[in-house]
Every structure is written in structure tokens, then in C-alpha cells.
Coordinates of C-alpha atoms and ligand atoms in Angstrom, one line a residue:
M1 CA -20.6 22.5 -61.0
P2 CA -17.1 21.8 -62.4
D3 CA -16.8 20.5 -66.0
K4 CA -17.3 16.8 -66.6
S5 CA -13.7 15.7 -66.5
T6 CA -12.9 17.7 -63.4
F7 CA -16.0 16.3 -61.8
A8 CA -14.9 12.8 -62.7
E9 CA -11.5 13.5 -61.1
Y10 CA -13.1 14.6 -57.9
L11 CA -15.3 11.6 -57.8
E12 CA -12.4 9.2 -58.4
K13 CA -10.4 10.9 -55.7
A14 CA -13.3 10.7 -53.2
Q15 CA -13.6 6.9 -54.0
V16 CA -9.9 6.3 -53.6
D17 CA -9.9 8.2 -50.3
Y18 CA -13.0 6.3 -49.2
R19 CA -11.5 2.9 -50.0
F20 CA -8.2 3.8 -48.3
R21 CA -10.0 4.7 -45.1
T22 CA -12.3 1.6 -45.0
L23 CA -10.1 -1.4 -45.8
R24 CA -11.6 -3.5 -43.0
S25 CA -15.1 -2.6 -44.1
M26 CA -14.2 -3.8 -47.6
E27 CA -13.0 -7.1 -46.2
L28 CA -16.2 -7.5 -44.2
Y29 CA -18.2 -6.5 -47.2
N30 CA -16.6 -9.2 -49.4
R31 CA -17.1 -11.8 -46.7
S32 CA -20.7 -10.8 -46.2
R33 CA -21.4 -11.1 -49.9
R34 CA -20.7 -14.8 -49.8
H35 CA -24.0 -15.4 -47.9
M36 CA -26.0 -12.3 -48.4
P37 CA -26.7 -10.6 -51.8
G38 CA -25.1 -7.2 -51.6
G39 CA -23.5 -8.1 -48.3
D40 CA -26.4 -6.8 -46.2
T41 CA -30.1 -7.0 -45.6
R42 CA -31.3 -3.5 -46.2
T43 CA -31.3 -1.9 -49.7
A44 CA -31.6 1.7 -48.5
V45 CA -28.3 1.7 -46.7
F46 CA -26.2 0.3 -49.6
F47 CA -23.9 2.6 -51.6
L48 CA -20.9 2.1 -53.9
P49 CA -18.2 1.0 -53.7
Y50 CA -19.5 -0.6 -50.4
P51 CA -20.9 0.7 -47.2
S52 CA -18.7 1.3 -44.1
F53 CA -19.4 -1.3 -41.4
I54 CA -20.3 0.4 -38.1
K55 CA -19.0 -1.0 -34.9
S56 CA -20.5 1.3 -32.3
G57 CA -22.5 4.4 -31.6
Q58 CA -22.3 6.8 -28.7
G59 CA -24.4 9.9 -28.5
Y60 CA -24.0 11.6 -31.9
I61 CA -20.9 9.7 -32.8
L62 CA -20.6 6.6 -34.9
R63 CA -17.4 4.5 -35.2
D64 CA -16.7 2.1 -38.0
V65 CA -14.6 -1.0 -37.9
D66 CA -11.7 0.9 -39.5
G67 CA -11.5 3.2 -36.5
N68 CA -13.1 6.2 -38.4
Q69 CA -15.4 8.5 -36.4
Y70 CA -18.4 10.2 -37.8
I71 CA -21.0 12.8 -36.7
D72 CA -24.2 10.9 -37.2
H73 CA -26.6 13.0 -39.1
L74 CA -28.7 10.0 -40.1
N75 CA -29.9 8.6 -36.8
N76 CA -30.8 5.4 -38.6
Y77 CA -33.2 7.3 -40.7
T78 CA -34.8 9.2 -37.8
V79 CA -34.9 6.3 -35.3
Q80 CA -32.1 7.3 -32.9
I81 CA -33.8 10.5 -31.7
H82 CA -31.7 10.6 -28.5
G83 CA -28.5 9.4 -30.1
H84 CA -26.8 6.1 -29.6
N85 CA -26.5 4.1 -26.4
H86 CA -28.5 6.6 -24.3
P87 CA -28.0 5.7 -20.7
R88 CA -31.7 5.9 -19.7
I89 CA -32.8 3.9 -22.7
R90 CA -30.1 1.3 -22.3
A91 CA -31.0 0.9 -18.6
A92 CA -34.7 0.5 -19.4
A93 CA -33.9 -2.1 -22.1
E94 CA -31.5 -3.9 -19.8
A95 CA -34.0 -4.0 -17.0
Q96 CA -36.5 -5.7 -19.3
L97 CA -33.8 -8.1 -20.6
S98 CA -33.2 -9.2 -17.1
R99 CA -36.9 -10.0 -16.7
G100 CA -37.0 -11.9 -19.9
T101 CA -37.4 -11.1 -23.6
S102 CA -40.6 -12.4 -25.0
F103 CA -43.4 -14.4 -23.3
G104 CA -46.2 -15.1 -25.7
A105 CA -48.5 -13.1 -23.4
P106 CA -49.4 -9.4 -22.9
H107 CA -47.4 -7.3 -20.5
D108 CA -47.6 -4.0 -18.8
K109 CA -45.1 -1.9 -20.8
Q110 CA -47.2 -2.5 -23.9
A111 CA -50.2 -0.8 -22.3
E112 CA -48.0 2.0 -21.0
L113 CA -46.6 2.8 -24.5
A114 CA -50.0 2.5 -26.1
G115 CA -51.4 4.9 -23.5
I116 CA -48.6 7.5 -24.1
L117 CA -49.1 7.3 -27.9
C118 CA -52.9 7.6 -27.7
Q119 CA -52.5 10.6 -25.5
R120 CA -50.1 12.3 -28.0
F121 CA -51.6 11.6 -31.4
P122 CA -55.0 13.2 -32.0
S123 CA -56.3 10.4 -34.2
L124 CA -55.3 7.5 -31.9
E125 CA -58.2 6.2 -29.7
K126 CA -56.8 2.7 -29.9
L127 CA -53.8 1.1 -31.4
R128 CA -51.9 -2.1 -32.0
F129 CA -48.2 -2.8 -32.1
C130 CA -46.4 -4.6 -34.9
N131 CA -42.7 -4.9 -35.8
S132 CA -42.1 -2.3 -38.5
G133 CA -43.5 0.7 -40.4
T134 CA -44.1 -1.6 -43.3
E135 CA -46.5 -3.7 -41.2
A136 CA -48.1 -0.6 -39.8
T137 CA -49.1 0.7 -43.2
M138 CA -50.0 -2.8 -44.4
F139 CA -52.4 -3.4 -41.4
S140 CA -53.8 0.1 -41.8
I141 CA -54.7 -0.6 -45.4
R142 CA -56.2 -4.0 -44.6
A143 CA -58.3 -2.4 -41.8
A144 CA -59.5 0.2 -44.2
R145 CA -60.5 -2.4 -46.8
A146 CA -62.2 -4.5 -44.1
H147 CA -64.0 -1.5 -42.7
T148 CA -65.3 -0.2 -46.0
A149 CA -65.7 -3.6 -47.8
K150 CA -64.0 -1.9 -50.7
S151 CA -60.7 -2.5 -52.4
T152 CA -59.2 0.6 -54.1
I153 CA -56.3 2.4 -52.5
I154 CA -55.1 5.8 -53.6
K155 CA -51.4 6.5 -52.9
M156 CA -49.3 9.5 -54.0
E157 CA -46.6 9.4 -56.6
G158 CA -43.2 9.5 -54.9
I159 CA -44.2 8.4 -51.4
Y160 CA -42.6 5.4 -49.8
H161 CA -44.8 3.5 -47.3
G162 CA -42.6 0.4 -46.8
T163 CA -42.2 -2.8 -48.7
H164 CA -45.5 -4.7 -48.8
D165 CA -47.2 -5.3 -52.2
T166 CA -49.9 -2.7 -52.1
V167 CA -47.6 0.3 -51.7
E168 CA -44.8 -0.8 -54.1
T169 CA -46.1 1.3 -56.9
S170 CA -44.7 4.6 -58.1
V171 CA -42.3 5.1 -55.2
F172 CA -39.4 6.5 -57.1
P173 CA -40.4 6.3 -60.8
S174 CA -38.1 7.7 -63.4
M175 CA -39.3 10.8 -65.3
D176 CA -39.2 9.0 -68.6
Q177 CA -41.7 6.5 -67.3
A178 CA -43.9 8.6 -65.1
G179 CA -46.2 10.0 -67.8
D180 CA -48.6 12.9 -67.5
F181 CA -48.3 14.8 -64.2
N182 CA -52.1 15.1 -63.9
R183 CA -52.5 11.3 -64.5
P184 CA -49.3 9.6 -63.3
N185 CA -48.6 6.2 -64.8
P186 CA -48.6 3.5 -62.0
I187 CA -45.0 2.3 -62.2
P188 CA -44.0 -0.9 -60.4
S189 CA -41.3 -0.3 -57.9
T190 CA -40.3 -3.9 -57.8
P191 CA -41.1 -7.0 -59.8
G192 CA -42.9 -9.8 -58.0
V193 CA -46.2 -8.0 -57.2
P194 CA -49.2 -9.6 -58.8
Q195 CA -51.2 -7.6 -61.3
G196 CA -54.3 -8.3 -59.3
V197 CA -52.8 -6.3 -56.4
R198 CA -51.7 -3.5 -58.6
D199 CA -55.2 -3.2 -60.2
H200 CA -56.5 -1.9 -56.9
V201 CA -53.9 0.8 -56.4
K202 CA -54.3 4.2 -58.1
I203 CA -51.6 6.9 -58.1
A204 CA -52.4 10.6 -57.6
P205 CA -49.9 13.5 -57.9
F206 CA -49.0 14.9 -54.4
N207 CA -50.0 18.5 -53.9
N208 CA -51.9 18.6 -57.3
L209 CA -55.3 19.3 -56.0
A210 CA -57.3 19.4 -59.2
A211 CA -55.8 16.2 -60.6
T212 CA -56.2 14.4 -57.3
K213 CA -59.8 15.4 -57.2
Q214 CA -60.4 13.9 -60.6
I215 CA -58.7 10.6 -59.7
I216 CA -60.7 10.3 -56.4
E217 CA -63.8 11.1 -58.3
Q218 CA -63.1 8.4 -60.8
N219 CA -62.6 5.8 -58.1
R220 CA -65.3 7.0 -55.6
D221 CA -67.4 3.8 -55.9
D222 CA -64.7 1.4 -54.7
L223 CA -62.5 3.7 -52.6
A224 CA -61.3 2.0 -49.4
A225 CA -58.6 4.4 -48.4
V226 CA -56.3 7.3 -49.3
I227 CA -52.9 6.9 -47.8
V228 CA -50.5 9.8 -47.6
E229 CA -47.6 11.2 -45.7
P230 CA -48.6 14.6 -44.5
V231 CA -45.0 15.6 -45.3
M232 CA -43.5 13.6 -48.2
T233 CA -40.2 12.6 -46.7
A234 CA -38.1 10.1 -48.7
A235 CA -38.5 12.1 -51.9
G236 CA -37.5 15.4 -50.4
V237 CA -39.3 16.5 -47.1
I238 CA -42.0 18.3 -49.0
P239 CA -45.0 19.4 -46.9
A240 CA -48.5 18.8 -48.2
D241 CA -50.4 22.0 -48.8
P242 CA -52.9 22.4 -46.0
E243 CA -55.7 22.7 -48.5
Y244 CA -54.6 19.4 -50.1
L245 CA -54.9 17.6 -46.7
E246 CA -58.1 19.3 -45.9
Y247 CA -59.5 18.2 -49.2
L248 CA -58.4 14.6 -48.6
R249 CA -60.0 14.7 -45.1
G250 CA -63.2 16.1 -46.4
I251 CA -63.7 13.8 -49.4
T252 CA -62.8 10.6 -47.7
R253 CA -65.3 11.4 -45.0
E254 CA -67.9 12.2 -47.6
L255 CA -67.3 9.0 -49.5
G256 CA -67.1 6.8 -46.4
A257 CA -63.4 6.0 -47.2
V258 CA -60.6 5.9 -44.7
L259 CA -57.9 8.5 -44.6
I260 CA -54.6 7.0 -43.5
F261 CA -51.7 9.2 -42.4
D262 CA -48.3 7.5 -42.6
E263 CA -46.5 9.2 -39.8
V264 CA -43.7 6.6 -39.5
V265 CA -41.2 9.4 -40.2
T266 CA -43.2 12.6 -39.7
S267 CA -44.2 11.6 -36.2
R268 CA -40.8 13.0 -35.3
M269 CA -41.8 16.5 -36.3
S270 CA -43.8 17.3 -33.2
L271 CA -45.2 15.7 -30.0
G272 CA -48.4 14.7 -31.8
G273 CA -47.0 14.3 -35.3
V274 CA -48.0 16.4 -38.3
Q275 CA -51.6 15.7 -37.7
E276 CA -51.4 17.8 -34.6
M277 CA -49.3 20.5 -36.3
V278 CA -51.9 20.9 -39.1
G279 CA -55.0 20.2 -37.1
I280 CA -56.2 17.5 -39.5
T281 CA -57.2 14.1 -37.9
P282 CA -57.0 11.0 -40.1
D283 CA -59.0 7.9 -39.4
L284 CA -55.9 5.7 -39.1
T285 CA -52.2 6.5 -38.4
A286 CA -49.1 4.3 -39.0
L287 CA -46.2 4.8 -36.7
G288 CA -42.7 3.3 -36.4
K289 CA -39.0 4.3 -36.2
Y290 CA -38.2 6.3 -33.0
I291 CA -41.2 5.2 -30.9
G292 CA -39.3 2.0 -30.0
G293 CA -36.2 3.7 -28.7
G294 CA -34.0 2.1 -31.3
M295 CA -35.6 -1.4 -31.1
P296 CA -37.8 -2.9 -33.8
I297 CA -41.3 -1.5 -33.7
G298 CA -44.4 -0.4 -35.7
A299 CA -47.8 0.7 -34.5
F300 CA -51.1 1.5 -36.2
G301 CA -54.2 2.9 -34.8
G302 CA -57.1 5.3 -35.0
S303 CA -60.8 5.5 -34.3
A304 CA -62.1 2.9 -31.8
E305 CA -64.8 2.0 -34.4
I306 CA -62.1 0.8 -36.9
M307 CA -59.6 -0.6 -34.4
D308 CA -62.2 -2.6 -32.5
M309 CA -62.3 -4.9 -35.6
F310 CA -59.0 -6.2 -34.2
S311 CA -60.4 -7.3 -30.9
P312 CA -60.2 -11.0 -30.5
A313 CA -63.2 -10.7 -28.3
G314 CA -65.8 -10.1 -31.0
G315 CA -63.8 -8.3 -33.8
C316 CA -63.6 -9.7 -37.3
M317 CA -59.9 -9.2 -37.9
S318 CA -57.0 -11.3 -36.8
H319 CA -53.6 -9.6 -36.2
S320 CA -50.9 -11.8 -34.9
G321 CA -47.1 -11.6 -34.9
T322 CA -44.7 -13.5 -32.7
F323 CA -42.8 -10.4 -31.7
N324 CA -45.7 -7.9 -31.6
G325 CA -45.3 -5.6 -28.7
H326 CA -41.9 -6.9 -27.9
P327 CA -41.2 -6.2 -24.3
V328 CA -37.7 -4.7 -24.9
S329 CA -39.0 -2.4 -27.7
M330 CA -41.9 -1.3 -25.4
A331 CA -39.6 -0.6 -22.4
A332 CA -37.1 1.4 -24.6
G333 CA -40.0 3.2 -26.3
V334 CA -41.6 4.3 -23.0
E335 CA -38.3 5.7 -21.8
T336 CA -37.6 7.4 -25.2
L337 CA -41.0 9.2 -25.2
D338 CA -40.7 10.1 -21.5
M339 CA -37.6 12.2 -22.5
L340 CA -39.5 13.8 -25.4
D341 CA -41.8 16.5 -24.1
R342 CA -42.8 19.6 -26.0
T343 CA -39.7 21.5 -25.1
A344 CA -37.5 18.6 -26.4
F345 CA -39.3 18.6 -29.7
E346 CA -39.0 22.4 -29.9
R347 CA -35.2 22.2 -29.3
L348 CA -34.8 19.4 -31.9
N349 CA -36.8 21.3 -34.5
K350 CA -34.8 24.4 -33.8
L351 CA -31.6 22.5 -34.6
G352 CA -33.1 21.4 -37.9
H353 CA -34.0 25.0 -38.6
S354 CA -30.5 26.2 -37.7
F355 CA -29.0 23.6 -40.0
R356 CA -31.1 24.7 -42.9
S357 CA -30.3 28.4 -42.4
M358 CA -26.6 27.7 -42.0
I359 CA -26.3 25.6 -45.0
N360 CA -28.4 27.8 -47.2
E361 CA -27.0 31.1 -46.1
D362 CA -23.4 30.2 -45.1
V363 CA -22.6 27.5 -47.6
F364 CA -24.8 27.4 -50.7
G365 CA -25.2 31.2 -50.9
P366 CA -21.5 32.3 -50.7
L367 CA -20.4 29.4 -52.9
G368 CA -23.1 30.1 -55.5
V369 CA -24.2 26.5 -55.4
R370 CA -27.7 26.1 -56.9
A371 CA -29.1 24.0 -54.0
Q372 CA -31.4 24.3 -51.1
A373 CA -31.7 22.6 -47.7
K374 CA -35.5 22.0 -47.4
G375 CA -37.3 20.5 -44.5
V376 CA -39.7 20.5 -41.7
G377 CA -38.8 20.4 -38.0
S378 CA -35.8 18.2 -37.5
I379 CA -35.7 16.6 -41.0
S380 CA -33.8 18.2 -43.9
Y381 CA -33.1 17.2 -47.5
I382 CA -30.7 18.8 -49.9
H383 CA -32.3 19.6 -53.3
Y384 CA -29.7 20.5 -55.9
T385 CA -31.9 23.2 -57.5
D386 CA -32.8 26.8 -56.6
R387 CA -36.3 26.3 -58.0
P388 CA -39.3 25.6 -55.9
V389 CA -39.8 21.9 -55.0
N390 CA -43.5 21.1 -54.3
N391 CA -43.9 17.5 -55.4
Y392 CA -42.0 14.4 -56.3
R393 CA -41.4 15.5 -59.9
D394 CA -39.8 18.8 -58.9
A395 CA -37.4 16.9 -56.7
K396 CA -36.7 14.0 -59.1
R397 CA -36.0 16.3 -62.1
A398 CA -33.6 18.4 -60.0
G399 CA -31.8 15.2 -58.9
E400 CA -31.6 13.8 -62.4
A401 CA -30.1 17.1 -63.7
V402 CA -27.1 16.9 -61.4
G403 CA -26.2 13.3 -61.9
D404 CA -23.7 12.0 -59.5
L405 CA -23.3 15.2 -57.5
P406 CA -25.2 13.9 -54.4
Y407 CA -23.1 10.8 -54.5
L408 CA -19.9 12.8 -54.6
V409 CA -21.1 14.9 -51.7
H410 CA -22.0 11.8 -49.8
L411 CA -18.6 10.2 -50.2
G412 CA -16.9 13.5 -49.6
L413 CA -18.8 14.0 -46.3
L414 CA -18.0 10.5 -45.2
N415 CA -14.4 11.1 -45.9
H416 CA -14.7 14.2 -43.7
G417 CA -16.4 12.3 -40.8
I418 CA -20.0 13.3 -41.5
W419 CA -22.5 10.4 -41.8
I420 CA -25.6 11.1 -43.9
A421 CA -27.8 9.3 -46.4
E422 CA -26.8 9.2 -50.0
R423 CA -30.3 9.6 -51.4
G424 CA -31.1 13.3 -51.2
N425 CA -28.2 13.7 -48.8
T426 CA -31.0 13.6 -46.1
L427 CA -30.0 14.9 -42.8
F428 CA -31.2 15.0 -39.2
P429 CA -29.8 17.1 -36.5
L430 CA -27.9 15.8 -33.6
P431 CA -29.3 14.3 -30.5
W432 CA -28.6 15.9 -27.2
I433 CA -26.3 13.5 -25.5
N434 CA -23.0 14.8 -24.2
K435 CA -20.2 12.9 -25.9
Q436 CA -17.9 13.0 -22.9
S437 CA -20.2 12.4 -19.9
N438 CA -22.6 10.2 -21.9
R439 CA -25.4 12.1 -20.2
P440 CA -28.3 13.8 -21.9
S441 CA -27.6 17.5 -22.4
K442 CA -29.0 20.3 -24.5
P443 CA -28.4 19.9 -28.2
S444 CA -25.3 21.7 -29.3
S445 CA -24.9 23.5 -32.6
K446 CA -21.1 22.8 -32.6
P447 CA -21.3 19.6 -34.6
L448 CA -23.7 21.5 -37.0
L449 CA -21.0 24.1 -37.5
K450 CA -18.5 21.4 -38.2
S451 CA -20.8 19.8 -40.7
C452 CA -21.3 23.1 -42.5
R453 CA -17.6 23.7 -42.7
C454 CA -17.3 20.2 -44.3
W455 CA -20.0 21.0 -46.8
S456 CA -18.2 24.2 -47.7
R457 CA -15.0 22.4 -48.3
I458 CA -16.6 19.7 -50.4
L459 CA -18.6 22.0 -52.6
S460 CA -15.7 24.5 -53.2
F461 CA -14.9 23.1 -56.6
Ligands
PLP1 C1 -42.9 7.0 -44.5 C2 -42.5 5.6 -44.3 N1 -43.4 4.6 -44.1 C3 -43.1 3.3 -43.8 C4 -41.8 2.9 -43.7 C5 -41.5 1.5 -43.5 O1 -40.9 1.4 -42.2 P1 -40.0 0.1 -41.9 O2 -38.7 0.3 -42.6 O3 -39.9 0.1 -40.4 O4 -40.7 -1.1 -42.4 C6 -40.8 3.9 -43.9 C7 -39.4 3.5 -43.8 O5 -38.5 4.2 -44.0 C8 -41.1 5.2 -44.2 O6 -40.2 6.1 -44.4

């Protein structure tokens, strides 16, 4: 790291360069702010001084309204698994558009996508569609409460499960508020959630088996569900220890509680998600993101015993939504999954692995940067520390120690034509669509090499 004043100079230069390259985006941002707070409708994609406005995407390339071109390492946070404007997905969506968009009735593509998902994910005997990952975790939790007739939910510190009330606690708590690692303080992630909701949510420390055991034990009489991502993604792509997941599986079964895996993001790690990789089957699974081929989607499902509660013919739970099972999302989803066989996942994961090796061995190593690209399969996260990162606090402390460095890297990479997330500089490898022919092709490591060269340049203080 350079000294403070040199760092400030770098940052200022990156901001000036960024503004210079994105004048039209700035105009649009200022116009958008008149009617939308922050000029947008999605907090996660905001950054200072203002985000670039994207005009189009093709394969692994994004173009902004200012004419800048970027290698897209973000894939809309894992959604665009085949890149942008994939010809087969577009054709499937267009075919559905020409037949009509929404009918207020079931249709065949919905059953087709449900069938594919149930075949792939070990826990899914039956499922239902909704419109987002948020809804998927929300309905999973409600189903667990209905099934057990209990109220308490245990979630892990540092895991993001969407934006509904029950899961808006201890998502990214600051270290000065978080309290004892063995007994994390429940920290509201947003105002506006009634205390009555919070009272039924208990926070456990991810990967801390002894402390989690204690917290579950203390809540055993009213435990409806434990919800967990089998790999914690937003806070740093940190896998759960297998013993940790095995314990959660065993204890929830013993107590008659429901184990929910949030695989909204981790489902991208293999054909049958992380549950297949680790051989642990939850009672319910929440899905979203890539399974709709770039269209809005969510899904939740699990054992027939629990899911049959949602049957209008005899079940006790209602689950409606004007756009549930939207025909265009279903059609795009079927096509997307059709192109994702085991070999495709292997290729994609190999790219993730290559990226991590390249950046660790060819960038961070030679430059002496104390940082690591950590990840699972195709999802990588940059931790600015050389110490082990096994839970939210390890990641958060490392992030707090380097201040604005991830922000500088983010702006620097944007200025060099590399599109990534600001938070944790999260990265996904590139989809396999050939930029020139617009046809699917094998994934190429060329853009990865280009990205790595940019990282080297930016971190060569
Ligand atoms: C693990 C996880 N669960 C749930 C969600 C919520 O999904 P959505 O943004 O579709 O509501 C997200 C979103 O990023 C997520 O990362």
C-alpha cells in the first residue's frame, strides 16, 4: 500500500479519469435522480461518484452510454451465465413473446423448467416459482414456520438472503457493533423492521460449530428453521466446513426443524448446486438468478411433504403472485439450463480456478500485495489480506483494514475496461460466447489474461 497522501492522489486521479470517461452517464444520473432516489432502483449496484449507465451487452462485453467497452466479470451478480444476448436464449424468449407474455393461467414451459430443476437438485421433489431470490427465501421461511408451527429462525452473521424483514439482520454488521464472536449481536441491517419480527430471528456465527451448537440448543423449543448459504457468497465466497453443514443437517432433523439452503447464488457452482457437491440434502432450497436466463425469477422447493402445503387443492398455504412462473422467464430458463450440462459447469468452474491461480500467483505474488482471490467454482472474491478467511469477521476485518483500496481498484479496473463489483471486487469468469460470431463457443482465457494484466497495472503502486 502506498502512503496516505500518494493513495489519495491515486484515488483522485481514478475519479477524475472515471468522470472524464463517463460524461453522458453523469448526465443520465443527474436526470434519473430527479425521480428516483440515488438515480436507480438497486442499492447494490450504486457506487460513487455515480455508476456508468449500460447501453448493451453482447457475450462477455458490456457497452456504456459513453461508448466505453468493458469485459463483464460481474454477469449481473451471477445471472448472465451464458453472457449477454445469447442467440439461443434470445430466440426462446422471442418465441414466447410472440405467443404472448402473461396469461393468468399455468403453461407448459413452467412445468418443463420445474422438471429440469427437480431432476438436478437433490432436495427438490416439488417446487414453486416466484419472481426473485428474496421471495424464494421468504416463502421458504414461511413454509418452515407453517410446517413446524414454530417461529424462531436462525440465520448466520454476514449472510445476505435478500430484502424481506426476517433476513434483514446482521447482514454486513460493522465490527464495532457485532459483539462477541461466539454470541453475535443481532444488528438491524435496515430501519423499518418491527421488533416483533426481529425477536424471532437469532444470529449464529458461520463456521463456528461450538457457538452455533449453543445457540441452537438455546432455541430448540421454538426452532422453525435454520437458513444458510452452503458457501457464504456476498461476504467473501467462504465455504461452510462440511462438519458444520453436517451438524446443521443432523440437529434440524433431530429437532423437527427445517434446514433451508439458500442456493440463489451457489446453485451456479455445479449442476445440482452445493448440496450436490457436499452430499447434504436440505429440506428446502431457495433458487434464483441464472435459472431464468436473465429474466426475473425465483424458485423454492423441497420435500413433497412440505411443498404440498402450497397445493390449492387441499394445502393450507396460499402462494400467489401476478408474475409467478412468467412465461418469458420460463422459456429463457429452459434454454439456459439446456446449455448447462455437467461439462459446461466443469468448464466454467475451471475458468474460475484459472482466474484465482493467475491473480494469486501472477499478480498478488510478484507485486507483494497482501491479498488473495478466494472462491468456489466460478465465483471469486478478493480479500485484501494474506491471513485465512473462514467467516464473515475475518473478511470484514480485512476489508476495514484497507479502507478505500477495493474502491480504488474498482474504479481503476473500470477505467481499464474491466467490469466488476465494488464490494469485495467480486468476480465471475467469462461466459462462452464468441464476441465476433455471437455463437456459443468454449470459454476463453484470453479476457482473463487481459484482466490480470489490468490488475497488475492498477496495483503497481
Ligand atoms: C444468497 C442470496 N439470496 C437471496 C438473494 C436475493 O435475490 P434477489 O435479488 O433476486 O431478490 C440474493 C441476491 O443477491 C443472494 O445473493
